[in-house]
Structures are given as structure tokens and as C-alpha cells.
XYZ file of C-alpha atoms in Angstrom:
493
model
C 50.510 151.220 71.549
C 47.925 149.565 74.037
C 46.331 147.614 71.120
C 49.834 146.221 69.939
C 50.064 145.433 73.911
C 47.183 143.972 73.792
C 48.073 142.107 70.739
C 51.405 140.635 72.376
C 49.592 140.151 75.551
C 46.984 137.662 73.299
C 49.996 135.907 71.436
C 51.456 135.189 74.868
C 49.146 133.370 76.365
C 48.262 131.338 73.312
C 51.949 130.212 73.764
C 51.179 129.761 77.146
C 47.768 127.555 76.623
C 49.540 125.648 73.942
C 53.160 124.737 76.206
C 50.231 123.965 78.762
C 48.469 121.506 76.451
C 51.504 120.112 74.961
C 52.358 119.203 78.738
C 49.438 117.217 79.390
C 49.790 115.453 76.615
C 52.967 114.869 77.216
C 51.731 113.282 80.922
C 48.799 111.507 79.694
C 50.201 110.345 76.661
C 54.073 109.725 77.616
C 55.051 106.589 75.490
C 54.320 108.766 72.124
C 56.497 111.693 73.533
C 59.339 109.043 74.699
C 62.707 109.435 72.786
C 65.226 107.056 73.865
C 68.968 108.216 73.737
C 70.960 106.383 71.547
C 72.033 103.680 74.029
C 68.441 102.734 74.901
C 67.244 102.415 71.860
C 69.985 100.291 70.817
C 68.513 98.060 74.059
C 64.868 98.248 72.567
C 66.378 96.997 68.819
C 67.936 94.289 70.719
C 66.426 90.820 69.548
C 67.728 88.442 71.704
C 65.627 87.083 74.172
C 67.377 88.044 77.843
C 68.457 91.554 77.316
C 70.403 93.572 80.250
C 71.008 97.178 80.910
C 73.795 97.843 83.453
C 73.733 101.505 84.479
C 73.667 103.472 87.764
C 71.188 106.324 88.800
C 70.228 109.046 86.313
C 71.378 106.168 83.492
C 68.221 105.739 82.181
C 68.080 102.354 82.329
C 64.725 101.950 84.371
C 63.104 103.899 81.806
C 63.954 101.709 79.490
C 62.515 98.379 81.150
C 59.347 100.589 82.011
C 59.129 101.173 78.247
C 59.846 98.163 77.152
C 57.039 96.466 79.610
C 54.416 99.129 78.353
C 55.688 98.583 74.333
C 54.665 94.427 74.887
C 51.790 94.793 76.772
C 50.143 97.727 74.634
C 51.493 95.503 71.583
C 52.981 98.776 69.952
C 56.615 97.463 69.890
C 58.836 99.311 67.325
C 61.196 96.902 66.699
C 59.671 93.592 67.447
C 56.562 91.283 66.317
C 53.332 91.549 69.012
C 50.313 89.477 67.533
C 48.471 88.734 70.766
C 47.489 90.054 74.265
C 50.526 89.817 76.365
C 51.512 88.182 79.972
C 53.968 89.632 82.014
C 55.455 89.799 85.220
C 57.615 92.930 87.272
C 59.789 91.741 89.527
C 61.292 94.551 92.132
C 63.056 93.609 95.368
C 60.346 94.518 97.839
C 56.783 96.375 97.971
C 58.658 99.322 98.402
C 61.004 99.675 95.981
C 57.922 98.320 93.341
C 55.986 101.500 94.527
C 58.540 103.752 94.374
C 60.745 102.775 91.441
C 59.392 100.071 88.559
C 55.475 100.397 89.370
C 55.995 104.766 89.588
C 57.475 104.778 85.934
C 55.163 101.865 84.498
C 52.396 104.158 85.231
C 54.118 106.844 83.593
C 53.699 105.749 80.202
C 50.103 103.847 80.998
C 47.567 105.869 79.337
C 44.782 106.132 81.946
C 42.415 105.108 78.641
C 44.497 102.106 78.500
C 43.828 100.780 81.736
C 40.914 97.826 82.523
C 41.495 97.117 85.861
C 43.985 97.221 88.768
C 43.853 94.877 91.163
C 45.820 95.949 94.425
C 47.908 93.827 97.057
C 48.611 97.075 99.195
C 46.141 100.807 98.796
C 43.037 101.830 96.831
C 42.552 101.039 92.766
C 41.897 104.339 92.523
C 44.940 105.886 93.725
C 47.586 103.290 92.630
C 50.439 105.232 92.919
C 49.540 105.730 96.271
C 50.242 101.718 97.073
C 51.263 98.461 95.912
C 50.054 96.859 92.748
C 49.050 93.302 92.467
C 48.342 93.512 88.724
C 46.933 96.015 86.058
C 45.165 95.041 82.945
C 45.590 97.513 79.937
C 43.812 97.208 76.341
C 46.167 95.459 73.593
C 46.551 97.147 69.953
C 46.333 93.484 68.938
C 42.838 92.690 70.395
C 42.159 91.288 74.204
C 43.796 92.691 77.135
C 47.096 92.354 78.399
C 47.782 91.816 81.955
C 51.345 92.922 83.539
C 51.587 91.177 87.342
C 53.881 92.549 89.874
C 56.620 90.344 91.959
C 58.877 90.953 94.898
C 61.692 88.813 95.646
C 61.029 88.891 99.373
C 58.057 86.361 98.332
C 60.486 83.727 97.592
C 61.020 81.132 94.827
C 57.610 79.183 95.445
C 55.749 82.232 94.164
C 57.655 82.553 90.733
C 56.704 79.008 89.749
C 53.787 77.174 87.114
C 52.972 80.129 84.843
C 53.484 80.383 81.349
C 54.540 84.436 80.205
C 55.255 86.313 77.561
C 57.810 88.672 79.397
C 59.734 89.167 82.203
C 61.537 92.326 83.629
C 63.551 92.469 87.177
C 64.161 96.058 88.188
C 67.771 95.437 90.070
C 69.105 92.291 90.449
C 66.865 89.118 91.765
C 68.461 86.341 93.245
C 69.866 83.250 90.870
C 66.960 80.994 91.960
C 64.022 83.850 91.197
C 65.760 84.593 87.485
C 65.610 80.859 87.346
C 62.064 79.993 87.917
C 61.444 83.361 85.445
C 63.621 82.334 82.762
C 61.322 78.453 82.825
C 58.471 80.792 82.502
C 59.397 82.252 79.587
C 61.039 79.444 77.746
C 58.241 77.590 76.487
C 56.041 80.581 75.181
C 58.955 81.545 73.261
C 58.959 84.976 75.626
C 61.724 87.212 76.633
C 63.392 88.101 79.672
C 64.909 91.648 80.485
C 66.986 93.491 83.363
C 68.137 96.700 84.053
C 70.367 97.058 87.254
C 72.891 98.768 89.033
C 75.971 96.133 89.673
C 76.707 96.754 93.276
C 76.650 93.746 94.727
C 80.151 92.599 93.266
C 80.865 89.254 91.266
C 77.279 87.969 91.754
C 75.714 85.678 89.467
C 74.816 88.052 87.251
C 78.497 88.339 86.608
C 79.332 85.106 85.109
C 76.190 84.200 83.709
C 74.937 87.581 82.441
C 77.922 90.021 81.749
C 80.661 87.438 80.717
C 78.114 84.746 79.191
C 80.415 81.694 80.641
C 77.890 79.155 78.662
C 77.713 81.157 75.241
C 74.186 81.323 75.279
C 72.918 83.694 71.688
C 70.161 84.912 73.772
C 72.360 86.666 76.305
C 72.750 90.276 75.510
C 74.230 92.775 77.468
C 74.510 96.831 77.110
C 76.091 98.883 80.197
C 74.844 102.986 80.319
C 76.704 105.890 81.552
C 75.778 109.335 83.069
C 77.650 110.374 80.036
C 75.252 108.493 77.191
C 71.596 110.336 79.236
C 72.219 113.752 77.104
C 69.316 114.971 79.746
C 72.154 115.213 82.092
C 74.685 118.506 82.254
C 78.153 117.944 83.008
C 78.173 120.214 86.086
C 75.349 117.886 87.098
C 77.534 115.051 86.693
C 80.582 116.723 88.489
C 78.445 116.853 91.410
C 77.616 113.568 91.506
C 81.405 112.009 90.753
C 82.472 114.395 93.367
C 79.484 112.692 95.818
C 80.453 109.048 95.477
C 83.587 106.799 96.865
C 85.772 105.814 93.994
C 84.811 101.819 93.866
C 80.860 102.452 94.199
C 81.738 105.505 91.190
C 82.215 102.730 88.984
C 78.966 100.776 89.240
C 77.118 104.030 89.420
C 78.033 106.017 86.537
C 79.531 103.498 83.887
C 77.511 100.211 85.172
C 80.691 98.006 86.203
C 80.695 95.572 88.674
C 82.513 96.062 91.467
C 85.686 93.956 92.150
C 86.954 93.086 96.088
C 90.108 92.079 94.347
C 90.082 94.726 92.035
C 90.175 93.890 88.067
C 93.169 94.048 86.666
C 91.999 95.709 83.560
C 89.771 98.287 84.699
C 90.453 100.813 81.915
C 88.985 98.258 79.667
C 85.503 99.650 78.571
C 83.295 97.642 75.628
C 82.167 100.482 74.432
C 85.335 102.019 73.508
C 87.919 99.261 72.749
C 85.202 96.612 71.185
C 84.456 97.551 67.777
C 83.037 96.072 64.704
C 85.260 93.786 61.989
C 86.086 95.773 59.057
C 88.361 94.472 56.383
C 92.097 95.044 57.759
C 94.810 96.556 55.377
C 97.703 94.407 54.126
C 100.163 96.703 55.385
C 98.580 96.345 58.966
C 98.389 92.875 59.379
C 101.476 91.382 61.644
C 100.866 88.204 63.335
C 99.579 85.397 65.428
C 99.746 85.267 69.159
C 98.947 81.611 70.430
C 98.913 80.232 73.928
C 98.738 76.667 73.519
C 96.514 73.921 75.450
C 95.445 70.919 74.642
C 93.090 69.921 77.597
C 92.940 73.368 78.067
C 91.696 76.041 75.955
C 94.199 77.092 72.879
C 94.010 80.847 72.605
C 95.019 81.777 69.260
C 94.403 85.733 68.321
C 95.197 87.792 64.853
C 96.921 91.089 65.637
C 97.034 94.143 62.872
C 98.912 97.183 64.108
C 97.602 100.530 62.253
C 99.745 103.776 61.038
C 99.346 105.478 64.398
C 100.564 102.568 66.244
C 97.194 101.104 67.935
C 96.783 97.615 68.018
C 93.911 95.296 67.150
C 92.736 92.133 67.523
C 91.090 90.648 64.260
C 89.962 87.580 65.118
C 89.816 84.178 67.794
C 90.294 80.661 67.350
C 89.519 79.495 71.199
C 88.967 75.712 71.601
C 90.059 72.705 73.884
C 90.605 69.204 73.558
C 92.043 69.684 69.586
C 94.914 68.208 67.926
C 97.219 70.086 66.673
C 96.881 69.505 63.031
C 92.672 69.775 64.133
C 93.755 73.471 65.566
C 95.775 74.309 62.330
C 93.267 73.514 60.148
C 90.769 75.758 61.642
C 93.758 78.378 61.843
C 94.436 78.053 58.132
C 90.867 78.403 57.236
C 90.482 81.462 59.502
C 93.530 82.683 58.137
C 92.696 82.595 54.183
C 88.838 83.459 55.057
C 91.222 87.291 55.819
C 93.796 86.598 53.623
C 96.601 87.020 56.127
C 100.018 87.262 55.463
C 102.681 84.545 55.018
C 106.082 84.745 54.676
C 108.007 83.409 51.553
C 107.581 80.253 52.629
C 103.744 80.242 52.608
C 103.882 79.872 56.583
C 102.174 82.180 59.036
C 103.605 84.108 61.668
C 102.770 83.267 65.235
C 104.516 84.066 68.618
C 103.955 81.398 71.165
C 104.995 80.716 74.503
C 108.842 79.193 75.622
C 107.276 76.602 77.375
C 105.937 75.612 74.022
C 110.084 74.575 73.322
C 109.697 72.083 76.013
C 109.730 68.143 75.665
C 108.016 65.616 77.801
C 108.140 61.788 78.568
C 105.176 61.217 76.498
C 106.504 63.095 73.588
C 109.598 62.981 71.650
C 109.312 66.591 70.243
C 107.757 70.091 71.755
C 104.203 71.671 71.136
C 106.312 74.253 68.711
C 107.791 71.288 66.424
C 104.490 70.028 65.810
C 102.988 73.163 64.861
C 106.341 74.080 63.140
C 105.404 70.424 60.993
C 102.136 72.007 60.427
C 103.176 74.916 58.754
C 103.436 77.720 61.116
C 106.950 79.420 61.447
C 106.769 79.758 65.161
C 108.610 82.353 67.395
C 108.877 81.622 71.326
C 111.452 84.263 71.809
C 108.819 86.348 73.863
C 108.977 88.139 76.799
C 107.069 86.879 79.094
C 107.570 89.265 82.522
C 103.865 89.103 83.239
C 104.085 92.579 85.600
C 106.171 94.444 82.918
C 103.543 92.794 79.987
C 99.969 94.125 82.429
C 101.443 97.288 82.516
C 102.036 97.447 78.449
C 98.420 96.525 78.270
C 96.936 98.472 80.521
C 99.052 101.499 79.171
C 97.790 100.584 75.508
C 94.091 100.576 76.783
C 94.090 103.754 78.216
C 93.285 106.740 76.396
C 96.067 109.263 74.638
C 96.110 112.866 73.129
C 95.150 112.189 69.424
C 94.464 114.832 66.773
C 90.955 113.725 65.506
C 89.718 115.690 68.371
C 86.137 114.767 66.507
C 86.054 111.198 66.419
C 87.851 111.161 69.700
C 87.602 114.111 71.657
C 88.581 112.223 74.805
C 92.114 110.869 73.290
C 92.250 107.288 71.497
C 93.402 104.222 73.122
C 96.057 102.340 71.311
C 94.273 98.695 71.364
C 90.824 97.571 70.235
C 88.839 94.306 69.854
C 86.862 93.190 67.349
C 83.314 92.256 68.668
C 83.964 88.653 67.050
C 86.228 87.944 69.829
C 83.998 87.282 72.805
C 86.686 85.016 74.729
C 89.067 87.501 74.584
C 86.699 90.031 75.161
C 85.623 87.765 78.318
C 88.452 87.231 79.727
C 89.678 90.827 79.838
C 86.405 91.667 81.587
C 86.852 88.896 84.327
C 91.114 89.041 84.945
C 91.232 90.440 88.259
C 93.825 90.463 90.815
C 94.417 87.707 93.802
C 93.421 89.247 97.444
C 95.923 91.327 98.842
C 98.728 90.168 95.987
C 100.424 91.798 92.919
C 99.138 88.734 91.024
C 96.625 87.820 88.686
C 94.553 85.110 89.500
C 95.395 81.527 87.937
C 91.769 81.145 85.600
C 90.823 81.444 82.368
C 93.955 83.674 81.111
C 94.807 81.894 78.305
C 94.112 85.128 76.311
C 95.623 87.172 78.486
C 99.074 85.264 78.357
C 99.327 85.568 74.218
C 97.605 89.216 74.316
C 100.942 90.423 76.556
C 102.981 88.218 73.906
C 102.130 90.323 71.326
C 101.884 93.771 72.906
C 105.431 93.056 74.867
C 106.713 92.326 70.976
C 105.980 95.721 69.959
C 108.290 98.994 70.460
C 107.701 101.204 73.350
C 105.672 103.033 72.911
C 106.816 107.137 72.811
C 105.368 110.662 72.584
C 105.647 111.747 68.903
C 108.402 114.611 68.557
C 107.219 117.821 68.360
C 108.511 119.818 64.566
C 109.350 123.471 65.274
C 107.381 125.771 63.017
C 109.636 126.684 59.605
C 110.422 130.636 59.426
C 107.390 130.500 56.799
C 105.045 129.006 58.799
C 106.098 131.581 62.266
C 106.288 134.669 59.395
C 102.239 133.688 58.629
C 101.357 133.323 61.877
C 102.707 136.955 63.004
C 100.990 138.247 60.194
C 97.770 136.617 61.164
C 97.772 137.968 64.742
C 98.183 141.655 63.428
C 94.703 140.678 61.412
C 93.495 140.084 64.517
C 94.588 142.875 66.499
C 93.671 145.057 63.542
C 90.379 143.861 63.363
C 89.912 144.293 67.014
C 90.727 148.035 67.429
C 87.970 148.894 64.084
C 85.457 146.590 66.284
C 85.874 148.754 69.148
């Protein structure tokens, strides 16, 4: 007995020496130990060149600019092409929240090995944690030594300006004219540009130019993060936290969404649930074409499929201004055979389009629905077009509903989705938002909006699927299968 104690009592602390070891390692050597969830790494596969994570607290979206710093200056990037010692720059809001936030989980995954020199603006070299970074060198994989600089904000523009880099990240949002200078610094070294923030500021900036892309820029790329997508996090944990916060500041927090004063009028809308990839539609769901017309202004012109179970989706955009309208049909008859849509007997396709479309003006004998009716398309203005009855239809269709595939969606399915090669509609759903202290939408860059409540106000109501009684076979097998049960209860016990 006392040598098989002894025995155990050896085992043990082997365990013990070797959970003890794997910790240090784990310390010392954190980047080889790092294993992003699945939203992360789809940020660190990104290629564009000015990435941004929106997330709140516990997100995990500082880790991932930490990372992504350390992966480019130690030139071990798993997803992109390092072939040289790397520049780079961290730009926090103040000396503080460097120390404490971005410069506390850069050192994280900075072997000390790695490390040439620190040179400090606040503290001792040898206790950088301890104080404020000016800039640390760390040996490159490629050859040479990289050299990562820290900013603050609270410097001012004049401080961001004349250096070429190879990468920039802000940790929380920097003002327009900082991100500026940065993105000129980056530009002609071909570098990139990253930010991970918490959107509390409201409609900033970063809203237009970031999150809704207004110039269409490829480079732009956006991913928001959840307390939900950090599987570190327990959902008691995140109970407490929900149960901590207002309802507005929530929003930014746990799902990354900017906060509205007028409140956005689709705020069930979430990318990551109603934007999905193209895959090739069924005949038997395609239905129509919803246009909102423009000729100095945008022409909005969506595909809409509608699936077995009733959810709706939107297949793909034609969104351009200043056209013709045999310029516009042209582009929609290309679009159209590029998915083989459906025409009628006729060869015409099916559109719904707005009344006003009906009307004539002084400097044209016949309406905007003639001439596309010339065209080709068989044109329907009959639509309803109660814009409070048609938000609600929407916003009813984006939320979430019981479904049976409890596995794909075990938090219901929403009856509309957009396919991700739709970014104007996608836009615009993101920016609608309500007019200050009215029931209204605000008067800008709707013109998807107006033909997406065409379409869903053409559709039945939608209604809670009947429930079938159980047959007297069906209720005889289920008796019998609750005896099993009991049965096989009283043996157990």
C-alpha cells in the first residue's frame, strides 16, 4: 500500500511539473499557443489592406490586433507574404490606455528572446510593462529587425506625418485626421492598416467610411465580434454582463454596433446572420424584380427568390445613376440571363416598381414604366406602398422565428437574407435610421429600402403554420413508448 502511495504520489507531481512547464511556455512563448476563434481568424485571413474588428469587451478583438502586430513584425504571418524586417506603428488614445491595453497584450505574445531593444517615453527598459513604450525592436524570421513604434492621439496630427510603414494598428477609434495621416503612411509601401474598436461614439467617421464603405473602396474590410463568437466566455458570464449594461451601450458592447441617437430603423438586421453567400437559386424559387427608379438618382433594382419555407432573398443588385433606361435594361438583361431568371410567355421579366413610375411630365410624353415596358419588362406598379405598414413587414421578416432545424438554427431562422453581392442594399439597411423624435425614416439613400418593402408588402402575411393533431396511430405508439420508459425505470431502481 505505501509503495503504490508512493507511486501515485510520484505520478502526481510529474503531472504537476509538466501543467507547470506547459504554463511557462505557454507565457513565454504565447503566439505558438494562440488559437484564434473562428471569427478572428477569419480577420487574420483577411487580405485587404484596412481591416476592422468591431467588438466590445471580452470580444477578443484586441487580441487580435496584438497578434496581428506581433505576426508582421516577427514575419511569421500565417496567411500573408513577410519578406523583410517590418515598420510599424500602435496607435492608442493616450499613454494610459497604451500601457494598460495595446502595449500590455503586445508584450504578451513578444518572446523576451525576441526583443533587441526598448526604448521608453515614460519608466525603465527593464520593466516595460511598468510604463510607457516609445518603441521596441524584436528580431525578424526574415533577417534584420523589426521595429513596432507606439502613438497616442493626444500628440496630435503633426506627429503622425513623413514616415513610410509597413503597418498600422489603432486600438479604439483615432480621430479622422490621425487615420488620415496613417493611411498616407502606408499607401506608398504597399502596407496595411488595421482597427479593432468598440463603436461607442455613435455615427462617427468610422461609420460612413469604415462600416458602410460610402466610396467602395476593395481595401475596406469590416468584421463585427460578439460575446457570443469568444467560446472562452460562459453564458452565465455573459448574463451577467447583459444584465450590467443600459440597453443602447448593450449593443456596441456585445455585438459591436454603432450606436444610433435616432435609433436605426433596422436594428434586428445583423450581417452575420441575414448576409450570406450566392449559391445557385432554384427555378421554382425565383419570383421577381423590385425596382425603384432614378435617373439622376440611384436606380435600385434587386432579384427576389422566395424559398419552400417562405423566407425571402435577395439574389442580386443592379445600383447605378445617371443611366438611360435602355443603358439600365441592358445591364438588367445581362444580369438576368448571367442567373437565368424567369420570364413570362412573353420572354419579359417580372418587376414591381413604384406608382409614381405611372406618372407623366412636361418633358416627357410617356411615364418611366412605358419606357421600361418598351424595353421589355412587364412592369407592375400596383404596390403598396404604406411605408409604416411595409418597415414593419421587414423588420418582422428579419427577425428570428421558431424553425425545426434546431441544428443549423438553434436560435430560430429569420425569413429574409442577402446575398453578400449586394453591398448597396446591404448598406443601406445598415445606415436607415429614424428622423429625431419622428415615426419617420430619414429622406437619404433609401432607394433600396423603397423597392425592398415593394416586394416584401407583395407577399402573403405571413402566419404560424397549423399545428396536425397526432393520428390514433401515432398517440397509440407514443403510450406504448412511455410504458418502455416507466418499465425501464422501476428495473433501474
Amino acid at each position: 500500500m505505501g509503495l503504490e502511495r508512493a507511486e501515485r504520489e510520484k505520478m502526481l507531481a510529474e503531472a504537476e511539473g509538466l501543467m507547470a512547464e506547459y504554463e511557462r511556455r505557454q507565457r513565454v512563448d504565447k503566439l505558438k499557443y494562440y488559437k484564434p476563434h473562428a471569427r478572428q481568424a477569419l480577420f487574420h485571413q483577411s487580405p485587404c489592406r484596412n481591416r476592422w474588428a468591431l467588438g466590445g469587451n471580452r470580444t477578443g478583438k484586441t487580441e487580435v490586433g496584438a497578434v496581428e502586430c506581433v505576426y508582421l513584425a516577427r514575419g511569421c504571418h500565417p496567411y500573408r507574404r513577410v519578406t523583410h524586417a517590418m515598420n510599424g506603428w500602435v496607435v492608442s488614445l493616450s499613454n494610459e490606455v497604451q500601457r494598460d491595453v495595446a502595449q500590455k497584450k503586445l508584450l504578451s505574445y513578444i518572446n523576451p528572446a525576441w526583443i533587441r531593444s526598448i526604448r521608453m517615453r515614460e519608466g525603465r527598459a527593464d520593466d516595460p510593462e511598468g510604463g510607457v513604450i516609445d518603441t521596441i525592436q524584436i528580431e525578424s524570421l526574415c533577417g534584420g529587425v523589426s521595429t513596432i513604434g507606439f502613438k497616442t492621439c493626444a500628440q496630435g496630427r503633426e506627429k503622425f506625418q513623413g514616415v513610410s510603414l509597413d503597418f498600422v494598428w489603432f486600438d479604439e477609434e483615432p480621430p479622422e485626421d490621425v487615420y488620415q495621416e496613417c493611411l498616407m503612411r502606408v499607401l506608398d509601401s504597399g502596407g496595411c492598416l488595421f482597427g479593432t474598436m468598440t463603436p461607442l461614439k455613435g455615427l462617427t467617421w468610422v461609420y460612413e467610411t469604415i462600416y458602410l464603405n460610402v466610396r467602395n473602396d476593395p481595401d475596406v474590410w469590416v468584421i463585427t465580434m460578439s460575446w457570443r463568437d469568444n467560446p472562452y466566455l460562459s453564458p452565465e458570464e455573459i448574463e451577467r454582463m447583459e444584465r450590467a449594461l443600459p440597453p443602447d451601450e448593450l449593443e456596441a458592447r456585445r455585438d459591436g454596433r454603432f450606436i444610433s441617437v435616432n435609433g436605426l430603423v433596422y436594428g434586428e438586421f445583423d450581417e452575420r446572420v441575414h448576409v450570406v453567400e450566392p449559391f445557385d437559386i432554384p427555378p421554382d424559387w425565383q419570383d421577381c424584380l423590385s425596382i425603384d427608379p432614378g435617373l439622376s438618382n440611384p436606380l435600385s433594382c434587386h432579384w427576389y427568390a422566395v424559398d419552400h419555407e417562405g423566407c425571402v432573398y435577395v439574389v442580386a443588385e443592379h445600383y447605378r445613376a445617371n443611366m438611360p433606361i435602355d443603358a439600365h435594361m441592358r445591364e438588367i438583361d445581362r444580369i438576368s440571363r448571367e442567373l437565368g431568371w424567369k420570364r413570362d410567355a412573353s420572354g419579359r421579366l417580372n418587376a414591381l416598381m413604384d406608382a409614381a413610375a405611372d406618372q407623366r411630365t412636361l418633358q416627357s410624353e410617356k411615364s418611366v414604366a412605358e419606357l421600361f415596358r418598351e424595353q421589355g419588362l412587364n412592369v407592375n406598379t400596383r404596390v403598396n406602398k404604406s411605408k409604416w405598414a411595409g418597415i414593419q413587414r421587414v423588420k418582422q421578416a428579419l427577425e428570428k422565428r421558431p424553425h425545426f432545424d434546431t441544428a443549423r438554427w438553434p436560435e430560430g431562422k429569420p425569413g429574409l437574407f442577402i446575398f453578400s453581392s449586394c453591398p448597396m442594399m446591404i448598406r443601406e439597411i445598415k445606415q436607415y435610421r429614424w428622423k429625431e423624435d419622428e415615426e419617420e425614416p430619414v429622406k437619404r439613400d433609401d432607394h433600396a429600402m423603397d423597392e425592398l418593402r415593394y416586394f416584401i408588402m407583395s407577399r402573403p402575411e405571413p402566419h404560424a403554420p397549423e399545428r396536425i393533431p397526432d393520428s390514433m396511430v401515432v398517440r397509440h405508439k407514443k403510450r406504448l413508448a412511455k410504458r418502455n420508459r416507466e418499465a425501464a425505470a422501476c428495473i433501474t431502481r
